[in-house]
mmCIF file of C-alpha atoms in Angstrom:
data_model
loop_
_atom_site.group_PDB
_atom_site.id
_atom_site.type_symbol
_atom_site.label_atom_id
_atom_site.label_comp_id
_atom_site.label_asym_id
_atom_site.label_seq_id
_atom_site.Cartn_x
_atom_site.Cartn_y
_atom_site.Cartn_z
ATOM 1 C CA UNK J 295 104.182 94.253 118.380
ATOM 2 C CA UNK J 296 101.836 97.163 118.571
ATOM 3 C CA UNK J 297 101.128 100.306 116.421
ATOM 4 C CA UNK J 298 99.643 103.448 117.436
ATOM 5 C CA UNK J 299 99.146 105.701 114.781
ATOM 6 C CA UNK J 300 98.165 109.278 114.663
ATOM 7 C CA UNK J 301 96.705 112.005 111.634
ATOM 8 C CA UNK J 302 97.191 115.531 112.173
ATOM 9 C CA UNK J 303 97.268 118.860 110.154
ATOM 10 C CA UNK J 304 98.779 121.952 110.811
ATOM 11 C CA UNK J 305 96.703 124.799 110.561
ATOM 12 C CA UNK J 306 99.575 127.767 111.265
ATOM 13 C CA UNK J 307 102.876 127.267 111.680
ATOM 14 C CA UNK J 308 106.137 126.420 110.183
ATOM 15 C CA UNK J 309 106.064 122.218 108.966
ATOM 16 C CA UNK J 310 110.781 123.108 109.271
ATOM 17 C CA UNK J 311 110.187 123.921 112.687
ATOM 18 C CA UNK J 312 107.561 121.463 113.780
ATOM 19 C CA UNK J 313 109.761 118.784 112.451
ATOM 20 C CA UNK J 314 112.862 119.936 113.843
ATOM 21 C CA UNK J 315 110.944 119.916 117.486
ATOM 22 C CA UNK J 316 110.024 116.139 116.922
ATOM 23 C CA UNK J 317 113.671 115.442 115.918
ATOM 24 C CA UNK J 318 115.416 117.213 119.258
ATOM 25 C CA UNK J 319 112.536 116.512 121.320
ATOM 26 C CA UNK J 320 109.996 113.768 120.740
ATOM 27 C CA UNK J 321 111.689 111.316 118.667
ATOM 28 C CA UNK J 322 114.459 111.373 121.692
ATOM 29 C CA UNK J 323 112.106 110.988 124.661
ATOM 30 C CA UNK J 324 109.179 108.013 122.616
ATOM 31 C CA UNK J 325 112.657 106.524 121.816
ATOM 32 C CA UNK J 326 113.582 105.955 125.720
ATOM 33 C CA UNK J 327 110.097 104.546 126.768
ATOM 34 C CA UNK J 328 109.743 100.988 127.819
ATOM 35 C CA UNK J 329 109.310 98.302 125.358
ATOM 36 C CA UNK J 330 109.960 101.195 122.109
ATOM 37 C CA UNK J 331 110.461 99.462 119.224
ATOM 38 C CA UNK J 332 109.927 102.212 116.361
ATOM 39 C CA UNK J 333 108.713 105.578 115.786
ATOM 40 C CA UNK J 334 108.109 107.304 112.019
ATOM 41 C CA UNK J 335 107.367 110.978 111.582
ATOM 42 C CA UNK J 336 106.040 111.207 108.475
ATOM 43 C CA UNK J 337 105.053 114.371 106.041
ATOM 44 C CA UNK J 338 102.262 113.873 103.794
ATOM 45 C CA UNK J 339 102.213 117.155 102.427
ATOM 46 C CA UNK J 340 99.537 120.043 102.139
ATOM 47 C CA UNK J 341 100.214 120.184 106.347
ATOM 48 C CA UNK J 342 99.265 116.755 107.027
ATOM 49 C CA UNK J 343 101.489 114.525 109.372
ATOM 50 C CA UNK J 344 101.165 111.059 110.015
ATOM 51 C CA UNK J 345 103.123 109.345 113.089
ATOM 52 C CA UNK J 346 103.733 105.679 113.601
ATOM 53 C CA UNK J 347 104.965 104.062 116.784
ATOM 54 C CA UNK J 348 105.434 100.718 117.452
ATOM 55 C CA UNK J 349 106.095 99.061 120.736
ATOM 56 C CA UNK J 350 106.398 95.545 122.325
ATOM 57 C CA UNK J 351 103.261 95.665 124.217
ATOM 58 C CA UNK J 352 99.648 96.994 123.519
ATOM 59 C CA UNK J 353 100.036 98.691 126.824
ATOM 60 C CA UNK J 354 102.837 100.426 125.640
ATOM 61 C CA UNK J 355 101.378 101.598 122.572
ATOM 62 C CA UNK J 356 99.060 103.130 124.343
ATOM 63 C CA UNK J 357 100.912 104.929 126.685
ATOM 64 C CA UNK J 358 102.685 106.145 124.195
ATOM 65 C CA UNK J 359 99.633 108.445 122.716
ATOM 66 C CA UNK J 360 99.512 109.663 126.617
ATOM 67 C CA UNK J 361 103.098 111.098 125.945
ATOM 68 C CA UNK J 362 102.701 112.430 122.765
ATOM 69 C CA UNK J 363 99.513 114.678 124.263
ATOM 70 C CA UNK J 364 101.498 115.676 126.982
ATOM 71 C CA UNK J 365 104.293 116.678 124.981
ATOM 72 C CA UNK J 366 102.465 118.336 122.593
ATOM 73 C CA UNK J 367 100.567 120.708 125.267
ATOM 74 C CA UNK J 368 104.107 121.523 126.344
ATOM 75 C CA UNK J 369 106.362 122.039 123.424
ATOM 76 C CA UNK J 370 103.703 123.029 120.339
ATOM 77 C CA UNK J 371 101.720 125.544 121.938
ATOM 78 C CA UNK J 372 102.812 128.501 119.505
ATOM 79 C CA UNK J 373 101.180 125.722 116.603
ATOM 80 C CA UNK J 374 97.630 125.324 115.733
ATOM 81 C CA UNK J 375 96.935 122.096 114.232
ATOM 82 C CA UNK J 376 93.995 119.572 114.326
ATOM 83 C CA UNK J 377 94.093 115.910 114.745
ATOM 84 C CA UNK J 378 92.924 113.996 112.495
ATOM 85 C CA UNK J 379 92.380 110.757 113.651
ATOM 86 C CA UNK J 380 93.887 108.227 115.675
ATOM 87 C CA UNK J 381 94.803 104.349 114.689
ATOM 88 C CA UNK J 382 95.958 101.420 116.531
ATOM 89 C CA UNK J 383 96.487 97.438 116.366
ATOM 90 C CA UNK J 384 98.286 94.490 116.433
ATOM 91 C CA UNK J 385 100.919 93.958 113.823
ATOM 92 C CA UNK J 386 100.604 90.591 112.963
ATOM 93 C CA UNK J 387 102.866 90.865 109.841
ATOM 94 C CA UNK J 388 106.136 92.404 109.517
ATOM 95 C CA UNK J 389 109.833 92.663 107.715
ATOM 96 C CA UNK J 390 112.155 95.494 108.308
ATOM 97 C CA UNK J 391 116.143 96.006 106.727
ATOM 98 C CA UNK J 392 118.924 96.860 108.731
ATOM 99 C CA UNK J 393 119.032 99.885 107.686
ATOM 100 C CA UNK J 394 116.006 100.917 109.372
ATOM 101 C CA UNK J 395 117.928 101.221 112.707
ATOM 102 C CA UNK J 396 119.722 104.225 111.743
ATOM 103 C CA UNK J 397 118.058 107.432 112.747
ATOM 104 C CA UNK J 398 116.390 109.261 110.545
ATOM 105 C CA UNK J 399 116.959 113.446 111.149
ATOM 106 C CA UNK J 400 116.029 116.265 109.667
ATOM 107 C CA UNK J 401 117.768 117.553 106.637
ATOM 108 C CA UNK J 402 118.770 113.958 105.858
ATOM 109 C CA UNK J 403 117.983 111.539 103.074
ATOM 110 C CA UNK J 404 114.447 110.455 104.056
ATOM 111 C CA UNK J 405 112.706 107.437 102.898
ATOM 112 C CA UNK J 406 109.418 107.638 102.169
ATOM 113 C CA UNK J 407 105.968 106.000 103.298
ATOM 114 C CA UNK J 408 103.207 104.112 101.727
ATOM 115 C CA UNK J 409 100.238 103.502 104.016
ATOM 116 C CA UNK J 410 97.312 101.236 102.770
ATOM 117 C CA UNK J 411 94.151 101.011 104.133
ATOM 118 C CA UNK J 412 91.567 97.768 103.555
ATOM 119 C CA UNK J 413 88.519 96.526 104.641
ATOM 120 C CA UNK J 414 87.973 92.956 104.818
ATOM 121 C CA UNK J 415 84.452 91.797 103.532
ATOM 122 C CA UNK J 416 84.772 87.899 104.382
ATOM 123 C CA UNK J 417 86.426 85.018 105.967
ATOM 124 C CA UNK J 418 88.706 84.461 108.567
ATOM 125 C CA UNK J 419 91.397 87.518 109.718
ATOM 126 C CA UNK J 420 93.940 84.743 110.397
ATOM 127 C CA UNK J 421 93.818 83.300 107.076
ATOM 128 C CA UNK J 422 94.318 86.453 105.646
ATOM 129 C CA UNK J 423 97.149 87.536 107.559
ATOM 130 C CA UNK J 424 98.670 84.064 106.742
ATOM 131 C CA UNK J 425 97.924 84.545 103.317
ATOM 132 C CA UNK J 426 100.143 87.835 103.418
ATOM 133 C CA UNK J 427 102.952 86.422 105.558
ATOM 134 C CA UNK J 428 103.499 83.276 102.800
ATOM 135 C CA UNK J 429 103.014 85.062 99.528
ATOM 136 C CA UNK J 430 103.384 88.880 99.964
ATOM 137 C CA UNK J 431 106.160 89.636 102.902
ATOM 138 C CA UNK J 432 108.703 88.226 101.104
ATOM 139 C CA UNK J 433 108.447 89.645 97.875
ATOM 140 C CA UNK J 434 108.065 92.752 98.994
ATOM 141 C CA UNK J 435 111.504 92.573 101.351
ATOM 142 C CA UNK J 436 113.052 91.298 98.297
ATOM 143 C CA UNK J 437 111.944 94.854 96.171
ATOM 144 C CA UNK J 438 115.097 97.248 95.544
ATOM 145 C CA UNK J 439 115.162 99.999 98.298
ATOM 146 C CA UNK J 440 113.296 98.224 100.748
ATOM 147 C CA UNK J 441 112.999 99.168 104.140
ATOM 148 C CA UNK J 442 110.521 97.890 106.281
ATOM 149 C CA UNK J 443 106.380 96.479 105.614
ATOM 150 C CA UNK J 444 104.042 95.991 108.417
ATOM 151 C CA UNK J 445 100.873 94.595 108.426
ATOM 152 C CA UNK J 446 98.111 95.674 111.158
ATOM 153 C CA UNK J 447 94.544 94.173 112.375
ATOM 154 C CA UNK J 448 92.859 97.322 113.444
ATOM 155 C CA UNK J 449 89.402 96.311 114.557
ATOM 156 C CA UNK J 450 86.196 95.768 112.861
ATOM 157 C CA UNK J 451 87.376 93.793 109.699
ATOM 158 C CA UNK J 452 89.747 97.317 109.401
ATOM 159 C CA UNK J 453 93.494 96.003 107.764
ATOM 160 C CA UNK J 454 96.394 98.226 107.486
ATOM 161 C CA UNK J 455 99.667 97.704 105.804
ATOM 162 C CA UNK J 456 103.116 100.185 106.151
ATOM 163 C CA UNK J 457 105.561 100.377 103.367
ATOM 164 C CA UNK J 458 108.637 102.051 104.136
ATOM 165 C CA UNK J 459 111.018 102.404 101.162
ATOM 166 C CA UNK J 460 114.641 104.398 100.374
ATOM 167 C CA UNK J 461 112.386 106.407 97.533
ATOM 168 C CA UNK J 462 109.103 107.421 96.478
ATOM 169 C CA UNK J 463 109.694 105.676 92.856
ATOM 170 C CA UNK J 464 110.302 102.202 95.299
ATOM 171 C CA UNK J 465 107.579 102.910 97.088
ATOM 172 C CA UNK J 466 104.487 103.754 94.350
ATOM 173 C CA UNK J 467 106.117 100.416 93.171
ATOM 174 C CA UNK J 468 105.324 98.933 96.207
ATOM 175 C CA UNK J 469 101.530 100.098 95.667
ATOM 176 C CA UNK J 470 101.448 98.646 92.308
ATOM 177 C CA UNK J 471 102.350 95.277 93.628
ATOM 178 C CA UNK J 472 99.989 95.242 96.284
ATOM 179 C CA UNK J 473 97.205 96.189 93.939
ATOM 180 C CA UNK J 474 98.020 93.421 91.824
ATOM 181 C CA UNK J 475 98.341 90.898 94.942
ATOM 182 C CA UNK J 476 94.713 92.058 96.780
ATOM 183 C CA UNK J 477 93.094 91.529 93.201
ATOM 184 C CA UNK J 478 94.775 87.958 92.635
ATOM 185 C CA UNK J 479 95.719 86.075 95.741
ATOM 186 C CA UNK J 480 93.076 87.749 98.434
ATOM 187 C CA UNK J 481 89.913 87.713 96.359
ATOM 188 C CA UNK J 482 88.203 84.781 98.622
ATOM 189 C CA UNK J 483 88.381 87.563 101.654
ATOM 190 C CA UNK J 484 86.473 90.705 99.108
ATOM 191 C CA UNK J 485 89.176 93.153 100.293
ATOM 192 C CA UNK J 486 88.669 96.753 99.427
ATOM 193 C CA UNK J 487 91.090 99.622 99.465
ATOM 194 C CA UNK J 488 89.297 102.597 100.863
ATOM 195 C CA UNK J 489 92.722 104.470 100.989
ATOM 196 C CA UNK J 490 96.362 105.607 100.069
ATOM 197 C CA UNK J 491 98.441 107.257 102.090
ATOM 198 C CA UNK J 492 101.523 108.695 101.197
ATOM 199 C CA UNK J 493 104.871 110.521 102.792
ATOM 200 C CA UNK J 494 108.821 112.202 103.260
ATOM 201 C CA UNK J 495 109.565 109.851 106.644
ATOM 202 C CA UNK J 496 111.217 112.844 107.940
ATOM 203 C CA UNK J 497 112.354 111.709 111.336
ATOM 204 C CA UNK J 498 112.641 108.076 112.750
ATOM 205 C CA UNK J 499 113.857 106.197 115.075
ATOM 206 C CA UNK J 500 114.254 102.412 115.932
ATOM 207 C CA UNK J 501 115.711 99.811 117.672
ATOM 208 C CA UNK J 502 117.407 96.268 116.696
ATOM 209 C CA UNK J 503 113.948 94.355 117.873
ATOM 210 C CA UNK J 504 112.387 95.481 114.502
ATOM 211 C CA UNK J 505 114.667 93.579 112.323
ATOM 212 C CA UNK J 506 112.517 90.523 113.971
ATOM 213 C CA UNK J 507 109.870 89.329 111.386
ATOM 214 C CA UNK J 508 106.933 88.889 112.428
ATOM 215 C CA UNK J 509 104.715 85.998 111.000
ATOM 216 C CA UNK J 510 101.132 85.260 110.897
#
């Protein structure tokens, strides 16, 4: 599977009505695309948005940031906000509940998000990823409130990882355990966290091909 991931802040405008536009609009058309597997709307707060879709293919992925452009120039005009940056790669890593598959809307009971960024100083980005997949994935599935964990190669020794969780409190948890893990088990590959990400997933969507882990 593939992520594309996009940063963005709004500038001027109303974050309800943004979200509610992704929820009747977006979310329903990414959703219908060829080879969708997931897609996260996420609010960070303080007007910045994070979204995360996930599709079969690379080529897919990709497309997908064509549609979100396009849809944006068509249904946010009356919006000024700035992105941020863009993201994208391979998840070679991954565990999702079956409770991910039902839609997340707006008003509902949103889980949240924990997005970790790394940067990988030394050896071998296989090794690493099997290092996560046999000793990390698991443990984290197993944490109460679980939802889904992804982890991404990004490029240029760049590593990635997605918590999704029923609660913040589940999901700072979740940060905590992954601090303790980089520090322990990954010290032969000098990882360092450069950043924390964190968010209300307040609209989602996702389809029965995530509940397939993914393993390094």
């Amino acid at each position: 599977m593939f992520a594309s991931i996009r940063r963005y802040r709004l500038a001027q405008g109303s974050m309800d009505e943004l979200t509610r536009r992704v929820d009747e609009g977006f979310a329903e058309q990414i959703s219908q695309q060829p080879g969708f597997v997931s897609y996260e709307f996420i609010d960070c707060g303080d007007g910045e948005v994070m979204t995360i879709s996930v599709f079969s293919g690379a080529d897919q992925a990709e497309a997908s940031r064509d549609l979100a452009q396009r849809w944006t120039e068509e249904h946010l005009r009356d919006l000024e906000f700035t992105r941020l940056e863009m993201l994208r790669g391979e998840i070679l890593v991954s565990r999702a509940a079956e409770d991910m598959l039902a839609p997340g809307h707006v008003g509902g009971a949103g889980r949240f998000a924990s997005v970790r960024r790394y940067r990988q100083g030394s050896g071998s980005i296989s090794d690493l990823m099997h290092t996560i997949d046999e000793r990390f994935a698991d443990g984290i599935q197993a944490m109460e409130g679980f939802a889904a964990y992804h982890v991404l190669d990004c490029g240029a020794g760049e590593i990635l990882s997605i918590s999704l969780f029923r609660d913040q409190s589940a999901a700072e948890d979740s940060d905590d355990l992954a601090l303790a893990f980089v520090r322990g088990e990954l010290a032969p590959f000098d990882i360092d966290r450069t950043e924390v990400i964190g968010g209300t997933i307040a609209v989602s969507r996702a389809m029965a091909q995530l509940l397939e882990p993914a393993h390094a």
